[in-house]
Short mmCIF file of C-alpha atoms and ligand atoms in Angstrom, two decimals:
data_model
loop_
_atom_site.label_atom_id
_atom_site.label_comp_id
_atom_site.label_asym_id
_atom_site.label_seq_id
_atom_site.Cartn_x
_atom_site.Cartn_y
_atom_site.Cartn_z
CA MET H 1 -58.76 75.32 -89.83
CA ASN H 2 -59.92 73.63 -92.92
CA GLU H 3 -63.76 73.33 -92.61
CA GLN H 4 -63.96 70.52 -95.13
CA HIS H 5 -62.30 67.82 -93.06
CA THR H 6 -65.58 66.19 -91.85
CA ASP H 7 -66.67 66.03 -95.53
CA ARG H 8 -63.45 64.67 -96.82
CA GLN H 9 -63.23 62.26 -93.66
CA VAL H 10 -59.42 63.06 -93.55
CA LEU H 11 -57.91 64.83 -90.65
CA ARG H 12 -54.76 66.66 -91.53
CA VAL H 13 -52.36 67.14 -88.54
CA GLY H 14 -49.16 68.92 -87.90
CA VAL H 15 -46.62 67.74 -85.05
CA ILE H 16 -44.67 70.45 -83.68
CA GLY H 17 -41.47 69.05 -81.67
CA ILE H 18 -39.76 65.88 -82.95
CA GLY H 19 -38.01 64.54 -79.74
CA TRP H 20 -39.13 61.42 -77.87
CA ALA H 21 -42.66 63.04 -77.31
CA GLY H 22 -43.32 64.25 -80.70
CA GLN H 23 -42.29 60.78 -82.29
CA GLN H 24 -44.92 59.13 -80.17
CA HIS H 25 -47.69 61.49 -81.57
CA ILE H 26 -46.50 60.90 -85.15
CA GLU H 27 -46.62 57.11 -84.56
CA ALA H 28 -50.00 57.16 -83.05
CA TYR H 29 -51.62 59.47 -85.69
CA ARG H 30 -50.13 57.02 -88.23
CA ASN H 31 -52.16 54.06 -86.56
CA ILE H 32 -55.60 55.82 -87.09
CA ASP H 33 -57.51 55.34 -90.35
CA GLY H 34 -58.32 58.80 -92.05
CA VAL H 35 -55.51 60.72 -90.24
CA GLU H 36 -52.60 62.23 -92.13
CA VAL H 37 -49.63 63.78 -90.63
CA VAL H 38 -48.87 66.38 -93.26
CA ALA H 39 -46.34 68.76 -91.57
CA LEU H 40 -43.62 68.50 -88.87
CA ALA H 41 -41.61 71.22 -87.18
CA GLY H 42 -38.35 70.73 -85.25
CA MET H 43 -35.04 72.20 -85.00
CA GLU H 44 -32.89 68.97 -85.75
CA ALA H 45 -32.40 69.26 -89.55
CA GLY H 46 -31.15 65.60 -89.92
CA LEU H 47 -33.88 63.98 -87.89
CA LEU H 48 -36.53 66.17 -89.56
CA ALA H 49 -35.28 64.87 -92.95
CA GLU H 50 -35.05 61.30 -91.75
CA LEU H 51 -38.80 61.50 -90.18
CA GLN H 52 -39.90 62.93 -93.52
CA GLY H 53 -38.51 60.23 -95.69
CA ARG H 54 -39.53 57.45 -93.19
CA TYR H 55 -43.04 58.62 -93.10
CA GLY H 56 -43.51 60.30 -96.43
CA ILE H 57 -44.47 63.79 -94.65
CA ARG H 58 -45.31 66.50 -97.08
CA ASP H 59 -43.88 69.66 -95.27
CA CYS H 60 -41.34 70.13 -92.82
CA PHE H 61 -40.11 73.38 -90.99
CA ALA H 62 -37.45 74.37 -88.53
CA GLY H 63 -39.80 76.83 -86.58
CA TRP H 64 -43.56 76.16 -85.39
CA GLU H 65 -44.57 79.72 -86.75
CA GLU H 66 -44.29 78.48 -90.36
CA LEU H 67 -45.99 75.09 -89.69
CA LEU H 68 -48.98 77.28 -88.43
CA GLU H 69 -49.20 79.26 -91.69
CA LEU H 70 -50.30 76.09 -93.51
CA GLU H 71 -53.93 76.61 -94.77
CA ASP H 72 -55.24 73.03 -94.74
CA LEU H 73 -54.45 71.89 -91.23
CA ASP H 74 -57.13 70.69 -88.91
CA ALA H 75 -55.15 69.93 -85.72
CA VAL H 76 -51.63 70.10 -84.20
CA SER H 77 -49.69 68.35 -81.66
CA VAL H 78 -47.41 70.54 -79.42
CA ALA H 79 -44.45 68.48 -78.33
CA VAL H 80 -41.79 71.08 -77.65
CA PRO H 81 -40.10 72.39 -74.27
CA THR H 82 -42.85 73.60 -71.76
CA PHE H 83 -42.14 77.44 -72.20
CA LEU H 84 -43.45 76.97 -75.87
CA HIS H 85 -46.70 75.25 -74.96
CA ALA H 86 -48.79 78.53 -74.32
CA PRO H 87 -47.45 80.60 -77.10
CA ILE H 88 -47.95 77.93 -79.66
CA ALA H 89 -51.20 76.43 -78.45
CA VAL H 90 -52.64 79.88 -78.27
CA ALA H 91 -51.66 80.75 -81.87
CA ALA H 92 -52.94 77.38 -83.22
CA LEU H 93 -56.28 77.73 -81.41
CA ASN H 94 -56.60 81.37 -82.73
CA ARG H 95 -56.09 80.02 -86.29
CA GLY H 96 -59.23 77.58 -85.51
CA LEU H 97 -56.86 74.43 -85.19
CA HIS H 98 -57.51 71.66 -82.42
CA VAL H 99 -54.56 71.30 -80.15
CA LEU H 100 -52.96 68.20 -78.27
CA SER H 101 -50.46 69.57 -76.12
CA GLU H 102 -47.76 67.64 -74.19
CA LYS H 103 -47.80 67.66 -70.27
CA PRO H 104 -47.55 69.85 -68.37
CA ILE H 105 -50.07 72.00 -69.84
CA ALA H 106 -47.62 74.99 -69.53
CA ARG H 107 -44.99 76.37 -67.09
CA ASN H 108 -47.57 77.54 -64.59
CA GLY H 109 -51.38 78.03 -64.10
CA THR H 110 -51.30 81.46 -65.55
CA GLU H 111 -50.02 80.47 -69.15
CA GLY H 112 -52.37 77.29 -68.62
CA GLN H 113 -55.38 79.68 -68.22
CA GLN H 114 -54.34 81.50 -71.30
CA MET H 115 -54.67 78.29 -73.17
CA VAL H 116 -57.89 77.32 -71.86
CA ASP H 117 -59.33 80.68 -72.46
CA ALA H 118 -58.17 80.56 -76.15
CA ALA H 119 -59.76 76.97 -76.49
CA ARG H 120 -63.12 78.41 -75.29
CA ARG H 121 -62.80 81.37 -77.25
CA ALA H 122 -62.14 79.43 -80.42
CA GLY H 123 -64.46 76.59 -79.62
CA ARG H 124 -61.87 74.18 -80.23
CA VAL H 125 -60.37 71.16 -78.53
CA LEU H 126 -57.60 71.37 -76.11
CA ASP H 127 -56.32 68.07 -74.75
CA VAL H 128 -53.30 67.60 -72.64
CA ALA H 129 -51.27 64.17 -72.93
CA PHE H 130 -51.85 62.52 -69.59
CA ASN H 131 -50.69 58.92 -71.03
CA HIS H 132 -49.95 57.40 -67.72
CA ARG H 133 -53.65 57.43 -66.67
CA LEU H 134 -54.21 55.36 -69.70
CA ARG H 135 -51.83 52.57 -68.59
CA GLY H 136 -53.69 49.36 -68.09
CA ASP H 137 -52.63 48.92 -64.42
CA ILE H 138 -54.05 52.37 -63.53
CA GLN H 139 -57.24 51.86 -65.32
CA THR H 140 -57.63 48.35 -63.64
CA LEU H 141 -57.25 50.11 -60.29
CA LYS H 142 -59.84 52.81 -61.24
CA ARG H 143 -62.32 49.97 -62.15
CA VAL H 144 -61.65 48.30 -58.63
CA ILE H 145 -62.31 51.67 -56.96
CA GLU H 146 -65.24 52.67 -59.17
CA ALA H 147 -66.77 49.05 -58.22
CA GLY H 148 -66.77 50.17 -54.71
CA ASP H 149 -64.25 47.31 -53.48
CA LEU H 150 -62.30 49.86 -51.46
CA GLY H 151 -65.28 51.95 -50.11
CA ARG H 152 -64.56 55.42 -49.74
CA PRO H 153 -60.75 56.23 -50.21
CA TYR H 154 -59.28 58.40 -47.47
CA TYR H 155 -55.48 58.27 -47.90
CA ALA H 156 -53.24 57.89 -50.91
CA LYS H 157 -49.63 58.03 -51.50
CA ALA H 158 -48.17 58.28 -55.05
CA SER H 159 -44.59 58.47 -56.17
CA TRP H 160 -42.28 58.57 -59.25
CA LEU H 161 -38.68 58.13 -58.00
CA ARG H 162 -35.44 57.77 -60.05
CA ARG H 163 -31.95 57.38 -58.99
CA GLU H 164 -30.02 58.94 -62.02
CA GLY H 165 -33.03 60.20 -64.10
CA ILE H 166 -32.44 64.01 -64.70
CA PRO H 167 -33.34 64.25 -68.22
CA MET H 168 -30.77 66.17 -70.26
CA LEU H 169 -28.77 67.65 -67.57
CA GLY H 170 -28.08 71.35 -68.54
CA SER H 171 -30.76 71.45 -71.06
CA TRP H 172 -34.09 73.31 -71.06
CA PHE H 173 -35.38 70.44 -68.64
CA THR H 174 -33.24 71.94 -65.84
CA SER H 175 -34.00 75.58 -66.27
CA ARG H 176 -36.94 76.94 -64.43
CA ASP H 177 -37.50 79.52 -66.99
CA LEU H 178 -37.83 77.03 -69.97
CA ALA H 179 -39.50 74.25 -68.06
CA GLY H 180 -41.28 75.76 -65.19
CA GLY H 181 -39.94 73.31 -62.69
CA GLY H 182 -38.12 70.11 -62.11
CA PRO H 183 -39.48 66.50 -61.43
CA LEU H 184 -42.62 67.95 -59.78
CA ALA H 185 -43.59 69.52 -63.13
CA ASP H 186 -42.28 66.87 -65.34
CA ILE H 187 -43.18 63.43 -63.88
CA GLY H 188 -44.97 64.48 -60.56
CA VAL H 189 -47.64 65.86 -63.01
CA HIS H 190 -48.23 62.26 -64.31
CA VAL H 191 -48.35 61.05 -60.83
CA LEU H 192 -50.72 63.84 -59.56
CA ASP H 193 -53.13 63.40 -62.45
CA TYR H 194 -53.45 59.72 -62.10
CA ALA H 195 -53.84 59.95 -58.31
CA LEU H 196 -56.68 62.60 -58.64
CA HIS H 197 -58.22 60.68 -61.64
CA LEU H 198 -58.08 57.30 -59.44
CA LEU H 199 -59.55 59.11 -56.36
CA GLY H 200 -62.49 60.64 -58.29
CA GLU H 201 -61.38 64.20 -58.96
CA PRO H 202 -61.73 65.55 -55.31
CA LYS H 203 -60.91 69.40 -55.10
CA VAL H 204 -57.48 70.00 -53.82
CA LEU H 205 -58.01 72.15 -50.75
CA SER H 206 -54.38 73.09 -49.73
CA VAL H 207 -50.81 71.92 -50.09
CA SER H 208 -47.66 71.93 -48.06
CA ALA H 209 -44.65 71.01 -50.06
CA SER H 210 -40.73 70.94 -50.09
CA VAL H 211 -38.15 70.80 -52.90
CA HIS H 212 -34.65 69.94 -52.68
CA SER H 213 -31.88 70.60 -55.22
CA GLU H 214 -28.95 68.59 -54.16
CA LEU H 215 -27.41 66.40 -56.80
CA GLY H 216 -28.32 68.18 -60.25
CA PRO H 217 -26.47 71.40 -59.35
CA ARG H 218 -23.32 69.16 -58.60
CA GLY H 219 -23.50 67.39 -61.90
CA ARG H 220 -24.72 64.30 -60.38
CA GLY H 221 -27.98 62.33 -61.11
CA GLY H 222 -27.98 62.84 -64.93
CA ASN H 223 -29.46 60.06 -67.13
CA ALA H 224 -26.63 58.52 -69.29
CA ARG H 225 -29.43 57.68 -72.01
CA TYR H 226 -29.44 61.60 -72.74
CA THR H 227 -26.92 64.13 -73.98
CA ALA H 228 -23.66 64.65 -72.02
CA MET H 229 -23.75 66.74 -69.11
CA ASP H 230 -22.88 70.27 -69.35
CA THR H 231 -22.39 71.55 -65.59
CA SER H 232 -21.57 74.90 -66.91
CA LEU H 233 -25.41 75.48 -67.68
CA ALA H 234 -27.73 76.56 -64.71
CA PHE H 235 -29.47 74.05 -62.93
CA ASP H 236 -32.25 76.05 -61.19
CA VAL H 237 -34.93 73.47 -60.54
CA GLU H 238 -35.48 70.95 -57.88
CA ASP H 239 -34.40 67.39 -58.38
CA PHE H 240 -36.68 66.14 -55.62
CA ALA H 241 -39.92 67.14 -54.38
CA SER H 242 -42.56 65.91 -51.92
CA ALA H 243 -46.10 67.38 -51.06
CA PHE H 244 -48.85 66.67 -48.41
CA ILE H 245 -52.21 67.49 -49.95
CA ARG H 246 -55.37 67.98 -48.38
CA LEU H 247 -58.53 66.84 -50.38
CA GLU H 248 -62.13 67.91 -50.06
CA GLY H 249 -64.00 65.37 -47.94
CA GLY H 250 -61.12 65.01 -45.60
CA GLY H 251 -58.85 62.82 -47.89
CA THR H 252 -55.01 63.09 -47.94
CA LEU H 253 -52.73 62.58 -50.95
CA VAL H 254 -49.18 62.37 -50.15
CA LEU H 255 -46.81 62.81 -53.45
CA GLU H 256 -43.10 62.22 -54.06
CA ALA H 257 -41.50 63.15 -57.45
CA GLY H 258 -37.62 62.68 -57.78
CA TRP H 259 -35.16 62.63 -60.69
CA ALA H 260 -32.43 61.69 -58.64
CA SER H 261 -31.63 60.63 -55.02
CA TYR H 262 -29.43 57.82 -53.60
CA ARG H 263 -31.85 54.80 -53.78
CA GLU H 264 -32.47 51.57 -55.91
CA THR H 265 -31.25 52.08 -59.56
CA GLU H 266 -34.58 51.26 -61.25
CA ASP H 267 -37.34 53.82 -61.45
CA LEU H 268 -40.25 53.27 -58.92
CA MET H 269 -43.93 54.24 -59.65
CA ASP H 270 -46.26 53.55 -56.80
CA PHE H 271 -49.73 54.35 -55.77
CA THR H 272 -51.25 53.11 -52.40
CA VAL H 273 -54.71 53.83 -51.23
CA TYR H 274 -56.60 53.09 -48.22
CA GLY H 275 -60.36 53.24 -48.15
CA THR H 276 -63.19 52.46 -45.57
CA ASP H 277 -63.68 48.84 -46.96
CA GLY H 278 -60.32 48.00 -48.59
CA GLY H 279 -57.02 49.22 -49.93
CA ALA H 280 -54.68 48.68 -52.79
CA GLU H 281 -51.09 48.89 -53.60
CA LEU H 282 -49.69 49.31 -57.08
CA ARG H 283 -45.94 49.00 -57.49
CA SER H 284 -44.10 49.44 -60.81
CA VAL H 285 -40.27 48.84 -60.84
CA GLY H 286 -38.21 49.84 -63.89
CA ALA H 287 -38.60 52.60 -66.35
CA SER H 288 -41.06 52.16 -69.06
CA ASN H 289 -43.59 54.20 -70.76
CA THR H 290 -46.46 51.53 -70.34
CA PRO H 291 -45.48 49.63 -67.23
CA VAL H 292 -47.74 46.88 -65.76
CA GLY H 293 -47.14 47.22 -62.09
CA ASP H 294 -47.86 44.58 -59.38
CA LEU H 295 -51.55 45.44 -58.17
CA ARG H 296 -52.99 44.05 -54.97
CA VAL H 297 -56.12 44.69 -53.49
CA PHE H 298 -56.74 44.05 -49.72
CA THR H 299 -60.27 43.80 -48.50
CA ASP H 300 -62.64 41.25 -46.75
CA LYS H 301 -66.02 39.94 -47.07
CA ASP H 302 -68.28 39.18 -44.08
CA GLY H 303 -65.25 39.47 -41.96
CA VAL H 304 -63.27 36.93 -44.12
CA ASN H 305 -60.08 37.88 -46.02
CA ALA H 306 -60.94 38.72 -49.52
CA ASP H 307 -57.63 39.95 -50.78
CA TYR H 308 -57.05 39.49 -54.69
CA VAL H 309 -54.77 40.31 -57.53
CA PRO H 310 -56.57 41.88 -60.48
CA ALA H 311 -55.00 41.28 -63.95
CA ALA H 312 -53.79 44.43 -65.89
CA SER H 313 -52.46 44.86 -69.56
CA PRO H 314 -49.99 47.38 -70.57
CA GLY H 315 -52.80 49.76 -71.72
CA LEU H 316 -52.47 52.31 -74.60
CA ALA H 317 -50.47 55.25 -73.21
CA HIS H 318 -49.82 57.69 -76.17
CA GLN H 319 -51.87 55.87 -78.48
CA GLY H 320 -54.81 56.21 -76.25
CA VAL H 321 -54.25 59.92 -75.80
CA VAL H 322 -54.14 60.26 -79.60
CA ASP H 323 -57.06 58.18 -80.18
CA SER H 324 -59.06 60.23 -77.75
CA PHE H 325 -58.08 63.47 -79.21
CA VAL H 326 -58.96 62.48 -82.81
CA GLY H 327 -62.30 60.66 -81.61
CA THR H 328 -63.30 64.00 -79.78
CA ILE H 329 -62.66 65.96 -82.89
CA ARG H 330 -64.64 63.65 -84.87
CA ALA H 331 -67.52 63.66 -82.33
CA GLY H 332 -68.34 67.02 -83.41
CA ALA H 333 -68.73 70.51 -81.87
CA ALA H 334 -71.05 69.41 -79.15
CA VAL H 335 -68.53 67.71 -77.10
CA TRP H 336 -65.63 69.98 -77.85
CA GLY H 337 -66.29 72.15 -75.04
CA GLN H 338 -65.82 69.46 -72.52
CA HIS H 339 -62.17 69.27 -73.75
CA ASP H 340 -60.91 72.76 -73.06
CA GLY H 341 -57.69 71.86 -70.94
CA SER H 342 -59.35 72.77 -67.69
CA LEU H 343 -58.59 69.45 -66.16
CA ALA H 344 -54.80 69.85 -66.96
CA LEU H 345 -55.01 73.64 -65.59
CA THR H 346 -56.07 72.23 -62.24
CA ARG H 347 -52.80 70.15 -62.11
CA ALA H 348 -50.84 73.22 -62.94
CA ARG H 349 -52.55 75.11 -60.18
CA VAL H 350 -51.78 72.45 -57.60
CA ILE H 351 -48.00 72.44 -58.77
CA ASP H 352 -47.88 76.20 -58.53
CA ALA H 353 -49.21 75.99 -55.04
CA CYS H 354 -46.50 73.40 -54.31
CA TYR H 355 -43.73 75.84 -55.35
CA ARG H 356 -45.19 78.52 -53.66
CA SER H 357 -45.52 76.47 -50.45
CA ALA H 358 -41.95 74.99 -50.62
CA ALA H 359 -40.56 78.71 -51.25
CA GLU H 360 -42.60 80.17 -48.32
CA TYR H 361 -42.23 77.23 -45.87
CA ARG H 362 -45.95 77.04 -45.09
CA GLU H 363 -49.15 75.50 -46.22
CA VAL H 364 -50.87 77.19 -49.21
CA VAL H 365 -54.57 77.16 -49.52
CA LEU H 366 -55.94 76.88 -53.16
N1 NAD U 401 -46.12 62.43 -71.89
C1 NAD U 401 -44.94 61.96 -71.64
O1 NAD U 401 -44.78 60.83 -71.34
C2 NAD U 401 -43.70 62.75 -72.02
C3 NAD U 401 -42.46 62.13 -72.19
C4 NAD U 401 -41.44 63.09 -72.49
C5 NAD U 401 -41.57 64.38 -72.64
N2 NAD U 401 -42.91 65.06 -72.63
C6 NAD U 401 -43.14 66.32 -72.90
O2 NAD U 401 -42.94 66.64 -74.19
C7 NAD U 401 -42.32 67.89 -74.51
C8 NAD U 401 -41.22 67.70 -75.24
O3 NAD U 401 -40.31 66.83 -74.64
P1 NAD U 401 -39.13 65.96 -75.37
O4 NAD U 401 -38.57 65.05 -74.29
O5 NAD U 401 -39.62 65.37 -76.50
O6 NAD U 401 -37.97 67.17 -75.59
P2 NAD U 401 -36.96 67.29 -76.51
O7 NAD U 401 -36.01 68.32 -76.05
O8 NAD U 401 -36.30 65.92 -76.91
O9 NAD U 401 -37.77 67.64 -77.86
C9 NAD U 401 -38.22 68.94 -78.14
C10 NAD U 401 -38.52 69.31 -79.59
O10 NAD U 401 -39.03 70.71 -79.66
C11 NAD U 401 -38.37 71.24 -80.92
N3 NAD U 401 -38.40 72.75 -80.83
C12 NAD U 401 -37.91 73.43 -79.74
N4 NAD U 401 -38.17 74.68 -80.12
C13 NAD U 401 -38.93 74.84 -81.22
C14 NAD U 401 -39.25 75.70 -82.28
N5 NAD U 401 -39.12 77.08 -81.87
N6 NAD U 401 -39.96 75.36 -83.28
C15 NAD U 401 -40.11 73.94 -83.67
N7 NAD U 401 -39.93 73.16 -82.86
C16 NAD U 401 -39.07 73.39 -81.77
C17 NAD U 401 -36.92 70.82 -80.78
O11 NAD U 401 -36.42 70.92 -81.95
C18 NAD U 401 -37.37 69.24 -80.51
O12 NAD U 401 -37.64 68.56 -81.77
C19 NAD U 401 -42.26 68.54 -73.09
O13 NAD U 401 -43.27 69.36 -72.71
C20 NAD U 401 -42.23 67.31 -72.18
O14 NAD U 401 -42.67 67.70 -70.94
C21 NAD U 401 -43.88 64.14 -72.31
#
């Protein structure tokens, strides 16, 4: 890492991966004063050249290894297929760079632990992009819960369900070896993250999960927005998952994550929570990166109905993730240790336990 960045006040960043996720990172960095995206890496030569021209980016590479050779970088974003998160993040941290990795942290908890260990050894920031918790509707609900309007939450149910939403059927997304899992690891990790965040980070005690793979292997359920289906390629992840999660303090979280099933066409993201003094239901219909779901709070005051509908804005999503990453780097070494990826690692461990539970047809204690 270039030690000069605090003096020169310009943070030099490289973005590795130029698909949808990588492009969110590039755009977000460009909106922050004093941050310069100086390098990109990605294997799509045409797109790489286009992004370089559009944003005036100094260096472009086909492979991540070459990007990490640069001497003047301060930080990198890692927005590549999940099997590459750990090798790239560990190599970058070992070079003294701060790392913002896309979710999930890695294919499994073992790889996630390697990343956390590398961040701690290097004394650098490791953040993971959980943009959905920064949605305005989730943040509004967080404030409602923290204000005590629901009392003590004891039951929650969270889902992200699609009808035909398998991303790139026949690509890295649908290979267990490359992605680590199907919708549970891909979109379920967002839902798990914001559910635990909303509930105040209770420890997960045990999980009982099931996974199904019924449509994808038959070439059904692919998202037409993505590349054409190639059903000759392996589909060895689930296309639907559900989990019953026991929380410290007696709480329960029920999770559903599905890329494809015979249901309504529009994506559904919902979160229901019941507490000792109130409940809340958040329901967002329609695919969007920053949805504003219908949020209703059910409660009473002195025995009289006091239900209300809090207002929510779209929120910041990826911009918020990148703002926070840059803000943490700029806040200095005293706070870096609180950003070592360990929260994202807890999500990976829960997902590992879910896959184990599903494979062994039993409840798994964490
Ligand atoms: N936070 C979110 O909301 C969100 C949304 C979509 C994807 N993601 C995550 O972002 C990551 C990427 O997803 P995507 O949809 O952008 O995937 P993608 O397949 O569209 O893009 C992957 C990129 O990685 C590049 N790449 C692959 N191997 C490389 C190598 N050896 N060197 C350099 N670049 C390499 C590819 O060329 C491509 O540009 C995944 O981890 C995914 O889970 C997060």
